[in-house]
Every structure is written in C-alpha cells, then in structure tokens.
Tab-separated table of N, CA, C and O and ligand atoms in Angstrom:
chain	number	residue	atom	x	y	z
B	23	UNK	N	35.116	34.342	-14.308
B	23	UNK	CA	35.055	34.082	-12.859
B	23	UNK	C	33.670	34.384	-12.311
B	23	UNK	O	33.056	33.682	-11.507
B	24	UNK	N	33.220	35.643	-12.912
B	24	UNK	CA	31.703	35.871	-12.532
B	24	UNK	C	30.794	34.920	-12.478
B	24	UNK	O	29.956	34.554	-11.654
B	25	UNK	N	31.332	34.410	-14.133
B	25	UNK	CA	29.997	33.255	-14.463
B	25	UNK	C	30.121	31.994	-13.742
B	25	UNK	O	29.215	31.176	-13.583
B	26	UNK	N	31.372	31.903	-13.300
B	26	UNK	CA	31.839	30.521	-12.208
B	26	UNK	C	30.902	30.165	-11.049
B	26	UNK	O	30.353	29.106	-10.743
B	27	UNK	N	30.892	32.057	-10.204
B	27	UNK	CA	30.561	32.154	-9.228
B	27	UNK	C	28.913	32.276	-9.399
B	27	UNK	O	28.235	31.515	-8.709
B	28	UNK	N	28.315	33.102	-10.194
B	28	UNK	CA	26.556	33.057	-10.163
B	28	UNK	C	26.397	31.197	-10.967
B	28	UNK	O	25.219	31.176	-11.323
B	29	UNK	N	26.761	30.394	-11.187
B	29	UNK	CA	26.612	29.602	-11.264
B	29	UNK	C	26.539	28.509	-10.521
B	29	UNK	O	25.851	27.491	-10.606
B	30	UNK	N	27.481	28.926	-9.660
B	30	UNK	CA	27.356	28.308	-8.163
B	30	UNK	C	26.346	28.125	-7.211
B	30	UNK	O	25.935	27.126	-6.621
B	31	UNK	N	25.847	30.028	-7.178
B	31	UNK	CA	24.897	30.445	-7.121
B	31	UNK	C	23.647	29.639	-7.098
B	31	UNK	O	23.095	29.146	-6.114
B	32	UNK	N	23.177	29.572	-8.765
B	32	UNK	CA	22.036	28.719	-8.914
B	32	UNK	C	22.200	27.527	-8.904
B	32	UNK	O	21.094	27.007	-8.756
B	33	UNK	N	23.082	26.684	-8.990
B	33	UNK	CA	23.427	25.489	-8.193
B	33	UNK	C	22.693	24.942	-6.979
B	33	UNK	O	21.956	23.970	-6.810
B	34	UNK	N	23.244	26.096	-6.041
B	34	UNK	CA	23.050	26.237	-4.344
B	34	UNK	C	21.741	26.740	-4.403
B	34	UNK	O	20.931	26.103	-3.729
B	35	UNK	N	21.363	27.588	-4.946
B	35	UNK	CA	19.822	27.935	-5.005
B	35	UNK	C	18.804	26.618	-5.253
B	35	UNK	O	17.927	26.209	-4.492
B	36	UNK	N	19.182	26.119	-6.485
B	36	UNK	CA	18.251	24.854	-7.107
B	36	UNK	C	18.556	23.931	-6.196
B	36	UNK	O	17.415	23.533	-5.960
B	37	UNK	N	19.553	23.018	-5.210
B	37	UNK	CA	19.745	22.513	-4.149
B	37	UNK	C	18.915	22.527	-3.023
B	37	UNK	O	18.537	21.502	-2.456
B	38	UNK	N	18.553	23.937	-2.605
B	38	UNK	CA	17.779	24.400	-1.634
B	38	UNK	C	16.549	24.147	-1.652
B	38	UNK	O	15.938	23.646	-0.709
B	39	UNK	N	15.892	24.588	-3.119
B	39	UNK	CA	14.587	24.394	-3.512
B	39	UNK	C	14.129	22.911	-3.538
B	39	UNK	O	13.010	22.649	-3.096
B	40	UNK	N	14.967	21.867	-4.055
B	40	UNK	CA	14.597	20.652	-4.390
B	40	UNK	C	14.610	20.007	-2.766
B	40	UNK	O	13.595	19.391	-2.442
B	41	UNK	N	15.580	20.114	-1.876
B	41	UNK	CA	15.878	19.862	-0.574
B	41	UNK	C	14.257	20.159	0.319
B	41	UNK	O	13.421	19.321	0.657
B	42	UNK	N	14.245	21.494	0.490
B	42	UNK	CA	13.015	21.815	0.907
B	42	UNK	C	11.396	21.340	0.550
B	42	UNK	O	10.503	21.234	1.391
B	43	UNK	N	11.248	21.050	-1.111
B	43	UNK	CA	10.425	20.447	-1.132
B	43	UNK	C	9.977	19.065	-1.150
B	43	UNK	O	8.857	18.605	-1.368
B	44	UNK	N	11.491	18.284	-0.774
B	44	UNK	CA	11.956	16.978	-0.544
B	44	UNK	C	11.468	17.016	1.064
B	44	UNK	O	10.796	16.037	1.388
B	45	UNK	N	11.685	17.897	1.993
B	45	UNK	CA	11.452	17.673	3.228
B	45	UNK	C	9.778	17.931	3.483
B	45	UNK	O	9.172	17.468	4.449
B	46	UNK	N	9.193	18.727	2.464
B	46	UNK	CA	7.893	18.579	2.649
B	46	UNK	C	7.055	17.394	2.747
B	46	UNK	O	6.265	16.966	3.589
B	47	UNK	N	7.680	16.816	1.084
B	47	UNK	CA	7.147	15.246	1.324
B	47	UNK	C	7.158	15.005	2.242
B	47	UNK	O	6.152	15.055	2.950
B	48	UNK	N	8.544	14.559	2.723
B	48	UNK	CA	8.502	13.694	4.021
B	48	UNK	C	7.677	14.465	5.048
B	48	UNK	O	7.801	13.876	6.122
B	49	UNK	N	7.133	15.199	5.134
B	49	UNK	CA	5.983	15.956	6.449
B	49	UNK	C	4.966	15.301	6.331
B	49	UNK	O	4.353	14.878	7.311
B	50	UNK	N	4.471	15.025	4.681
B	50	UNK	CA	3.086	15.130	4.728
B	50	UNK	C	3.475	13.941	5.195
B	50	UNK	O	2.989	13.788	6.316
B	51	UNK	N	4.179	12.946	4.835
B	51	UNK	CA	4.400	11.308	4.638
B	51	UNK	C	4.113	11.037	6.427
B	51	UNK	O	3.458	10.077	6.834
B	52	UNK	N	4.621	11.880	7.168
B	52	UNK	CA	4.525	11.579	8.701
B	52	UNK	C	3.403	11.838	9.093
B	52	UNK	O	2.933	10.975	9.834
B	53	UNK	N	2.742	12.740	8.881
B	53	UNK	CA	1.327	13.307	9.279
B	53	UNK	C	0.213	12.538	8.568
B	53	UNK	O	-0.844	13.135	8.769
B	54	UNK	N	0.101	11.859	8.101
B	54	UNK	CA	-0.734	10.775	7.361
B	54	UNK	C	-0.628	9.413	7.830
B	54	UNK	O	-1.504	8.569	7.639
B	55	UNK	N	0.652	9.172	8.558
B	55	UNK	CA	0.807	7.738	9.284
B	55	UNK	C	0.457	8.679	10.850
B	55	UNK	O	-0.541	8.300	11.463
B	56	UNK	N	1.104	9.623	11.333
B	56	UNK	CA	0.447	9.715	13.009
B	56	UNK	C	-1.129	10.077	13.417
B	56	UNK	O	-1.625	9.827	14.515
B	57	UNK	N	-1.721	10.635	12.445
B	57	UNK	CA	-2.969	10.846	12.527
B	57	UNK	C	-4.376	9.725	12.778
B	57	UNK	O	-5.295	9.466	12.000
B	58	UNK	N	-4.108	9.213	14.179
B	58	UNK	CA	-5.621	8.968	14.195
B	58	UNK	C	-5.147	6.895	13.857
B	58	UNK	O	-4.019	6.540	14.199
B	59	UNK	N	-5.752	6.228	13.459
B	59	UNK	CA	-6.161	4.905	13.552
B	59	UNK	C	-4.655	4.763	12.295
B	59	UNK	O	-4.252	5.690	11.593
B	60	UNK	N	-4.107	3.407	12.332
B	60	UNK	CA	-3.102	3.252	11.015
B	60	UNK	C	-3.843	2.646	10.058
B	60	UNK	O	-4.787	1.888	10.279
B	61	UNK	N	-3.474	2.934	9.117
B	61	UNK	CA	-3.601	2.642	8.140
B	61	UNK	C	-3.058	1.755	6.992
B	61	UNK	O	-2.430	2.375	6.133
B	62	UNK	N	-3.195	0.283	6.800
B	62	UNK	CA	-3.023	-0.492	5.960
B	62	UNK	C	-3.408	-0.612	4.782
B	62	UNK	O	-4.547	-1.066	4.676
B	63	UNK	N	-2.789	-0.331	3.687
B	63	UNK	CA	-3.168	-0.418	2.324
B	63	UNK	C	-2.241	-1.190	1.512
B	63	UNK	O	-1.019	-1.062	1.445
B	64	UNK	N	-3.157	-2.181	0.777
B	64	UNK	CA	-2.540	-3.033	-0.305
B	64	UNK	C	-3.286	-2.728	-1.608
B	64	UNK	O	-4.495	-2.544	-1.750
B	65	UNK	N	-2.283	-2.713	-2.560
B	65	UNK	CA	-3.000	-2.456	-3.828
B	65	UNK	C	-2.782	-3.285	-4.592
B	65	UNK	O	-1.666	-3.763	-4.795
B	66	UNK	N	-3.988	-3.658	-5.246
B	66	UNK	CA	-3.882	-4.939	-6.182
B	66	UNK	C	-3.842	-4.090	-7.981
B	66	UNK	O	-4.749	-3.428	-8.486
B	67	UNK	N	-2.715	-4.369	-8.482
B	67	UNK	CA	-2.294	-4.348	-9.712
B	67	UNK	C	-1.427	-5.175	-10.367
B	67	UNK	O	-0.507	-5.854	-9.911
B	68	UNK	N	-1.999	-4.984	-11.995
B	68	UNK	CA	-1.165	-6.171	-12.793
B	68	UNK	C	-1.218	-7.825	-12.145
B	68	UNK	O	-0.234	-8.565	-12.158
B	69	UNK	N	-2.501	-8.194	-11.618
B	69	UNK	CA	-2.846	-9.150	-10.810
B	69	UNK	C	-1.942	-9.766	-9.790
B	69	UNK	O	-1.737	-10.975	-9.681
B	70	UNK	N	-1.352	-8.694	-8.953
B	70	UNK	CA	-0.630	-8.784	-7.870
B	70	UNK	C	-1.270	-8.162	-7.105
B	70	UNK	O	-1.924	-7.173	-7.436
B	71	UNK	N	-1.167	-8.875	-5.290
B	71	UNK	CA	-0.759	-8.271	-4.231
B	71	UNK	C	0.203	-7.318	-4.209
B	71	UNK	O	1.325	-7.705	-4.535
B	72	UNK	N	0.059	-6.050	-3.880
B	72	UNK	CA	1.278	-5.100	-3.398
B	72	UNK	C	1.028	-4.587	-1.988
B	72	UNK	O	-0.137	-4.199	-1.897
B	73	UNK	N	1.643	-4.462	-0.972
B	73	UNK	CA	2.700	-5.283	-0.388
B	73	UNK	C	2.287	-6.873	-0.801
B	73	UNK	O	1.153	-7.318	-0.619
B	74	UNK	N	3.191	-7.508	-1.279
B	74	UNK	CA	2.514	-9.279	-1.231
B	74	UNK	C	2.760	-10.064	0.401
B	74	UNK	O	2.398	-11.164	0.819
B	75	UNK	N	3.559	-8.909	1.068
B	75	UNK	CA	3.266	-9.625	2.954
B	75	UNK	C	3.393	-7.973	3.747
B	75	UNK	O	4.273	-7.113	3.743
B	76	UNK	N	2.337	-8.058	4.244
B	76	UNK	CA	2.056	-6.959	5.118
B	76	UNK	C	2.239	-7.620	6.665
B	76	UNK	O	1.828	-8.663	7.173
B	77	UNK	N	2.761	-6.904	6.981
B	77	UNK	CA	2.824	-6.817	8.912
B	77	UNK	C	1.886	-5.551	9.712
B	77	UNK	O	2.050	-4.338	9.589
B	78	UNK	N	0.915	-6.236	10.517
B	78	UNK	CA	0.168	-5.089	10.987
B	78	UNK	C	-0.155	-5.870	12.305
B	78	UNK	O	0.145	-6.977	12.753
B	79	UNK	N	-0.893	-4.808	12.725
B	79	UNK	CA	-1.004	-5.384	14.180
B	79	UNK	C	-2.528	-5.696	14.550
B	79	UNK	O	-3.454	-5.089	14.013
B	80	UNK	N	-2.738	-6.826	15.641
B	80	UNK	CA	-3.795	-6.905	15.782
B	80	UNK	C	-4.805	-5.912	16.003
B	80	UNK	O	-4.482	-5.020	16.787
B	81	UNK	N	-5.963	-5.851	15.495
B	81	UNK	CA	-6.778	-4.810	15.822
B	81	UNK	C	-7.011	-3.241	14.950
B	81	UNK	O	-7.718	-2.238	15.047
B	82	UNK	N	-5.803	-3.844	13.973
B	82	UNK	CA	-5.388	-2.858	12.752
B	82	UNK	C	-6.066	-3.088	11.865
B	82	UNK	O	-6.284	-4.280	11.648
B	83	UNK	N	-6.842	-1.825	10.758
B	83	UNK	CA	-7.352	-2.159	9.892
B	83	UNK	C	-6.461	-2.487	8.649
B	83	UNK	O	-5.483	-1.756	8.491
B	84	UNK	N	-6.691	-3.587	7.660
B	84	UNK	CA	-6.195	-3.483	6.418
B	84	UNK	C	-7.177	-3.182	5.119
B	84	UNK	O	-8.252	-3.737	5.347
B	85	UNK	N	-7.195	-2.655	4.121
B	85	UNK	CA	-7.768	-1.982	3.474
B	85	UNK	C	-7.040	-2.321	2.008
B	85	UNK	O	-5.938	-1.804	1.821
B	86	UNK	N	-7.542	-3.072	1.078
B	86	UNK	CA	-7.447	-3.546	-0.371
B	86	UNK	C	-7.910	-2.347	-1.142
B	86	UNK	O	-8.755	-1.676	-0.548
B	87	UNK	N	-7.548	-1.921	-2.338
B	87	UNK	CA	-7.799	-0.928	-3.407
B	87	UNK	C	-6.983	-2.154	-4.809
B	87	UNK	O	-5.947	-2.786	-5.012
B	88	UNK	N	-8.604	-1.804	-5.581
B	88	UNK	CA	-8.183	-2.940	-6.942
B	88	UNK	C	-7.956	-1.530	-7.679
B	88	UNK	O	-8.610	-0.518	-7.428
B	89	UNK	N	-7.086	-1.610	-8.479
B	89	UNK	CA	-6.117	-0.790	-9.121
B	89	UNK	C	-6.312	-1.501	-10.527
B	89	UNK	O	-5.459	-1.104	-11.322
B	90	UNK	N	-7.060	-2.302	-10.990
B	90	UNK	CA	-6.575	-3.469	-12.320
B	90	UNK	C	-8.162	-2.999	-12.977
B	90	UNK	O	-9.158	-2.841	-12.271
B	91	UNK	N	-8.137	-2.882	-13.973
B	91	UNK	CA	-9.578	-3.352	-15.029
B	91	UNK	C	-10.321	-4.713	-14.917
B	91	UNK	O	-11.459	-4.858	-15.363
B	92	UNK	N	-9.489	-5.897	-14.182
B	92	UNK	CA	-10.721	-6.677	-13.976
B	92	UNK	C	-10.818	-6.975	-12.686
B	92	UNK	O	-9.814	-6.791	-11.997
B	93	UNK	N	-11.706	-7.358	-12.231
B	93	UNK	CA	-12.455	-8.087	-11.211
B	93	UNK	C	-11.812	-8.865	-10.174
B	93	UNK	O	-11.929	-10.068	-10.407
B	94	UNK	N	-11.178	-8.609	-9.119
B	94	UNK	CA	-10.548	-9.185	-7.834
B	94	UNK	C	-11.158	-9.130	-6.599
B	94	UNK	O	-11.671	-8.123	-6.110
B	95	UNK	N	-11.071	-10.644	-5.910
B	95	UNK	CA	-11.269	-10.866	-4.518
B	95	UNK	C	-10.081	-11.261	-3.575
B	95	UNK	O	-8.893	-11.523	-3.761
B	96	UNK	N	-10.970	-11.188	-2.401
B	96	UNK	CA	-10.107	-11.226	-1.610
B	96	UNK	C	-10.412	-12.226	-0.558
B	96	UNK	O	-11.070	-11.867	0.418
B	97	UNK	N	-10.041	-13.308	-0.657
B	97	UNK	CA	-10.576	-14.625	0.406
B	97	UNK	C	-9.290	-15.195	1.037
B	97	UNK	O	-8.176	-15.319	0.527
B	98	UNK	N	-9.763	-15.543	2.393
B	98	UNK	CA	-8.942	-16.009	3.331
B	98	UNK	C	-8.726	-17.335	3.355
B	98	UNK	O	-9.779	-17.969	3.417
B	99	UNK	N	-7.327	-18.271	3.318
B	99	UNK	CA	-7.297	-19.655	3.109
B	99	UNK	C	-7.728	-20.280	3.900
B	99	UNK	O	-8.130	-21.380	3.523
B	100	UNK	N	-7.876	-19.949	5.345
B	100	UNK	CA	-8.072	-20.372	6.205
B	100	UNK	C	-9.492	-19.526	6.933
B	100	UNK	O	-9.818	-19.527	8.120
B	101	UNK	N	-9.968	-19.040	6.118
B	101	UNK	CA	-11.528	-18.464	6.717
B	101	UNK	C	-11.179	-17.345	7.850
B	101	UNK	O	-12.019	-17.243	8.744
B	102	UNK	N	-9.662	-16.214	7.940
B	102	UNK	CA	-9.717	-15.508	9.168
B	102	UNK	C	-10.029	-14.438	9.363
B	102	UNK	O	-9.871	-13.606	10.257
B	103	UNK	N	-10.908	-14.557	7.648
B	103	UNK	CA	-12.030	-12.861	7.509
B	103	UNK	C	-12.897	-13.376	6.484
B	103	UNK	O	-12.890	-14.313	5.686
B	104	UNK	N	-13.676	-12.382	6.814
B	104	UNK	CA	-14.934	-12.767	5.730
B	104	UNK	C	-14.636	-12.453	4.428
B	104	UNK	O	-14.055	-11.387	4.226
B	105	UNK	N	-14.941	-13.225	3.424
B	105	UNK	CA	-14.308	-12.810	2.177
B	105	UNK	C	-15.198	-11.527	1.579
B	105	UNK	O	-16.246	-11.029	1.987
B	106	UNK	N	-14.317	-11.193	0.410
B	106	UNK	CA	-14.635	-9.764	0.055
B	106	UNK	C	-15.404	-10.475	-1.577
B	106	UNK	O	-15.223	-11.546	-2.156
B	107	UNK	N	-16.390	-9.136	-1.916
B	107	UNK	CA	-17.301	-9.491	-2.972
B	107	UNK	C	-15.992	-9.030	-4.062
B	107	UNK	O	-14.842	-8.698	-3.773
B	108	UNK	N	-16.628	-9.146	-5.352
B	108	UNK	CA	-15.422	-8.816	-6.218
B	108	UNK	C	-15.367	-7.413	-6.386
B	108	UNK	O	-16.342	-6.784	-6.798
B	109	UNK	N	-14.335	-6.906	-6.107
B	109	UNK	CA	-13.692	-5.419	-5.878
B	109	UNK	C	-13.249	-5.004	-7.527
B	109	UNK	O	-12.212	-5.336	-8.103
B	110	UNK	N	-14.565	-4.045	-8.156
B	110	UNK	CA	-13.799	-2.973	-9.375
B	110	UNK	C	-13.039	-2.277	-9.386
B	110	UNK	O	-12.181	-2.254	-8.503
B	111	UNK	N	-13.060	-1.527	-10.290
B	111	UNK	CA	-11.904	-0.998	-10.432
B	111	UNK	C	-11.691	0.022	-9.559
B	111	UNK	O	-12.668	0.772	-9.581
B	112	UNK	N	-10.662	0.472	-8.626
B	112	UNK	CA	-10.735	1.257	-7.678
B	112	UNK	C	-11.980	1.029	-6.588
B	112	UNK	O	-12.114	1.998	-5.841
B	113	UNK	N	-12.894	-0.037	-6.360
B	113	UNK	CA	-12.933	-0.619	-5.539
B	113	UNK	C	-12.650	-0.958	-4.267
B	113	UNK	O	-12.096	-2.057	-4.266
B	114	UNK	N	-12.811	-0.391	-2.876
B	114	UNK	CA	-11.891	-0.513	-1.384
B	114	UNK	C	-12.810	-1.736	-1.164
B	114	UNK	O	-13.934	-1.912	-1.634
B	115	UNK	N	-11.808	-2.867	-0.020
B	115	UNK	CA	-12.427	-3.667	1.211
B	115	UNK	C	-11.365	-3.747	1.766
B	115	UNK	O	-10.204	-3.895	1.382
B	116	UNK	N	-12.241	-3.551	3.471
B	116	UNK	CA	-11.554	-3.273	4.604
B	116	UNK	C	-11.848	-4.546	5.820
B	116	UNK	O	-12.981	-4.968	6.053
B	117	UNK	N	-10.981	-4.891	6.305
B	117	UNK	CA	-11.003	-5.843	7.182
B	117	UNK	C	-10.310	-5.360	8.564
B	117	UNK	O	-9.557	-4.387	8.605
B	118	UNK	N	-10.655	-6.164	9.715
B	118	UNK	CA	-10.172	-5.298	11.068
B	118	UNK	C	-9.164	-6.581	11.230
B	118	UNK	O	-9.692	-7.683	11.375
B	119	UNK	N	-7.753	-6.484	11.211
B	119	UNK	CA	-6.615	-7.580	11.719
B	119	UNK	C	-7.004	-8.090	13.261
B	119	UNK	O	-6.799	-7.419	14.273
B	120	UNK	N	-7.847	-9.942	13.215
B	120	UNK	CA	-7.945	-10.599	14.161
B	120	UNK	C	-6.777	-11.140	15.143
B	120	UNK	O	-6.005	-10.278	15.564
B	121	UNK	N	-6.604	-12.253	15.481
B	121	UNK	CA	-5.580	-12.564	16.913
B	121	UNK	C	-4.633	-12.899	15.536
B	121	UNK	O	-4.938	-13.197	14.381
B	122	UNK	N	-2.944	-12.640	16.442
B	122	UNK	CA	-2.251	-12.685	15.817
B	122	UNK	C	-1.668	-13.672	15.110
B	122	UNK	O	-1.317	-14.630	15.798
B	123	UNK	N	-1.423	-13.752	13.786
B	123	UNK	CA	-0.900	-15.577	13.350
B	123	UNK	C	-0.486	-14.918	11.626
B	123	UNK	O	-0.329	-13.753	11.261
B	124	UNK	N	-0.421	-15.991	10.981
B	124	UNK	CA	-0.030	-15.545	9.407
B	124	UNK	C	-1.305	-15.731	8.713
B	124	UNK	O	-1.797	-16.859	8.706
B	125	UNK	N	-1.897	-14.763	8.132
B	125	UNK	CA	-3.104	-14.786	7.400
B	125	UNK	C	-2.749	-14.947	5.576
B	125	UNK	O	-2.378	-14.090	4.774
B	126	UNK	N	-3.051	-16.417	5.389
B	126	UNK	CA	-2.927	-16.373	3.951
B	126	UNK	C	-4.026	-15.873	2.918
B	126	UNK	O	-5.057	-16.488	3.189
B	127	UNK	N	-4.168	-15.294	2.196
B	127	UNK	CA	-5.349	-15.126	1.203
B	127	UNK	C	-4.990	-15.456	-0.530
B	127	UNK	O	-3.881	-15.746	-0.980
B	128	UNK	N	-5.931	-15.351	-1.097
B	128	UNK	CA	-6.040	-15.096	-2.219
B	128	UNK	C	-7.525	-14.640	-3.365
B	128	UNK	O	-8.660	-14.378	-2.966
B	129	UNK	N	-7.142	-14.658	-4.546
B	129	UNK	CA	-8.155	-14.075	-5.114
B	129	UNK	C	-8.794	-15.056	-5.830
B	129	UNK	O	-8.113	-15.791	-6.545
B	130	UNK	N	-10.047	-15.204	-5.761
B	130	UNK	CA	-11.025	-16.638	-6.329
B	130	UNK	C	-11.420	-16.635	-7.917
B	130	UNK	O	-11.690	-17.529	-8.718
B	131	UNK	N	-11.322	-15.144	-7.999
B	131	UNK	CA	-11.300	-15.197	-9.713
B	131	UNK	C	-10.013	-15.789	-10.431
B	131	UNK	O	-9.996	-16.408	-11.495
B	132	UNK	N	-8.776	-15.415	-9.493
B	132	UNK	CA	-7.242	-16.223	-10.284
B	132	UNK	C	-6.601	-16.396	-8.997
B	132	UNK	O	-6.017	-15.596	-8.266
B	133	UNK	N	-6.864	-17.699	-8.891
B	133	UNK	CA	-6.177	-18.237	-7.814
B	133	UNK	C	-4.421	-18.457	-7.498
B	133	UNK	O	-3.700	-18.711	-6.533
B	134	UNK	N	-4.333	-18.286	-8.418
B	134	UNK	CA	-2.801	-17.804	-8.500
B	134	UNK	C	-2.041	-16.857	-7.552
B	134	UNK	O	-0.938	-16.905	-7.007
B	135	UNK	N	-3.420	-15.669	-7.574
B	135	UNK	CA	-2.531	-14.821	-7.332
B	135	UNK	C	-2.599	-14.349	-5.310
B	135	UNK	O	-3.366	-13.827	-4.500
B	136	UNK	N	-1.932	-14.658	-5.342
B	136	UNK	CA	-2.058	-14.561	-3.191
B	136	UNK	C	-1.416	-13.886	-2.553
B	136	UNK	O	-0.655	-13.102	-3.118
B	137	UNK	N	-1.487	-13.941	-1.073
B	137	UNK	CA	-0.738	-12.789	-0.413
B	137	UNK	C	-1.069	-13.371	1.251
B	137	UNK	O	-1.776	-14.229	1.779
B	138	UNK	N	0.063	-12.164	1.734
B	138	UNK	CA	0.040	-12.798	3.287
B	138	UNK	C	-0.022	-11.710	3.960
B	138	UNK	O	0.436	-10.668	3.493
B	139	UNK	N	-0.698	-11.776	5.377
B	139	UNK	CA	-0.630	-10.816	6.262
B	139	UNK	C	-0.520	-11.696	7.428
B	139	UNK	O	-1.249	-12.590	7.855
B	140	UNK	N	1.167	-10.940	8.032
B	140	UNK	CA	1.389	-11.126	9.778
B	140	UNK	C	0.860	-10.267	10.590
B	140	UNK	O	1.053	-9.053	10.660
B	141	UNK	N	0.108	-11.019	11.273
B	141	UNK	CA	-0.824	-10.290	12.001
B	141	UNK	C	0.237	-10.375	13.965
B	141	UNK	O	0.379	-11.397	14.637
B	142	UNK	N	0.680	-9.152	14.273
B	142	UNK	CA	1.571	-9.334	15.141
B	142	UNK	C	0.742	-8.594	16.802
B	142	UNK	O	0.159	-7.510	16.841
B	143	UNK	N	0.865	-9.217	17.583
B	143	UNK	CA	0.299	-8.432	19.110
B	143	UNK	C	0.346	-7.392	19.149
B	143	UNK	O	-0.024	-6.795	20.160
S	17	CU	CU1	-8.020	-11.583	-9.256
C-alpha cells in the first residue's frame, strides 16, 4: 500500500514538473510575439517554403532564413518586392509587407519551388 501511495506521489510530482515547464514554454512563446514589431519568419528547407502561405499584415516585416546547403532565392511573380540575392546557408532576407493583395513568389535557382503571402490591412 505504501508503495501504491509514494508512487502516486512521484507520479503527481513528475506531472507538476513537466506541466510547469510546459507553461514556461508557452511564456517565452508569448513574450517573443508581444515584444516590439511582429515578426514573420519562413524557413526554407528540403527546398520548401515553410509556412508555404503566410498571412501578415500590411506594413509587417517578413523575414526568409535558408535552412538548406544550397543556394535559394526569393523573387516575386509579380515584382511586389525586390528580389533577394541568393540566400546561404542560414542566410536572412527581409522584406517590409506592401498594400494588401496575394503575393506570389518563388525561387529562381528551382523554380518549382514557391510560396504565397496574404498580405491583409
Ligand atoms: Cu531554391
């Protein structure tokens, strides 16, 4: 019965611990989005867009990180940012989200691979 009950014990103990540092995450996770300007990030890996459709708002920055060993750009189908030089590895380009509409892009080294940003009021 002892061992029933201190077992319970660390049960409810290990519960607590994992809970609590589960709610930390989520702190930092809030304090990193309320702080100051938002923040848009897409990461390009395995020659994907990730998000492959972002929603941001006008006047919002979005911000590319190449994550891949080779060589990715970032060009607009419709010219509604200036295109980006080819981004290495870990590599940032940042663009400021113009008037609102659907921004298609893709990458000029593999045109294949594309992505969208709604750009919303
Ligand atoms: Cu590419």
């Amino acid at each position: 019965m002892t061992t029933l009950i201190s077992r319970i014990r660390i049960t409810a103990l290990l519960c607590s611990i994992s809970f609590s540092s589960l709610s930390a995450l989520a702190g930092e996770t809030k304090d990193a989005g309320g702080g100051g300007a938002m923040e848009n990030r897409i990461e390009i890996k395995d020659f994907a867009f990730n998000p492959q459709t972002l929603k941001v708002k006008s006047g919002e920055k979005i911000t590319w990180v190449n994550r891949d060993e080779e060589p990715h750009t970032i060009v607009s189908v419709e010219k509604q940012f200036k295109k980006s030089s080819a981004l290495d590895t870990d590599q940032e380009f940042t663009i400021t989200a113009g008037p609102p509409g659907t921004y298609t892009y893709y990458c000029s080294v593999h045109p294949k691979m594309t992505g969208t940003i709604v750009v919303e009021k």
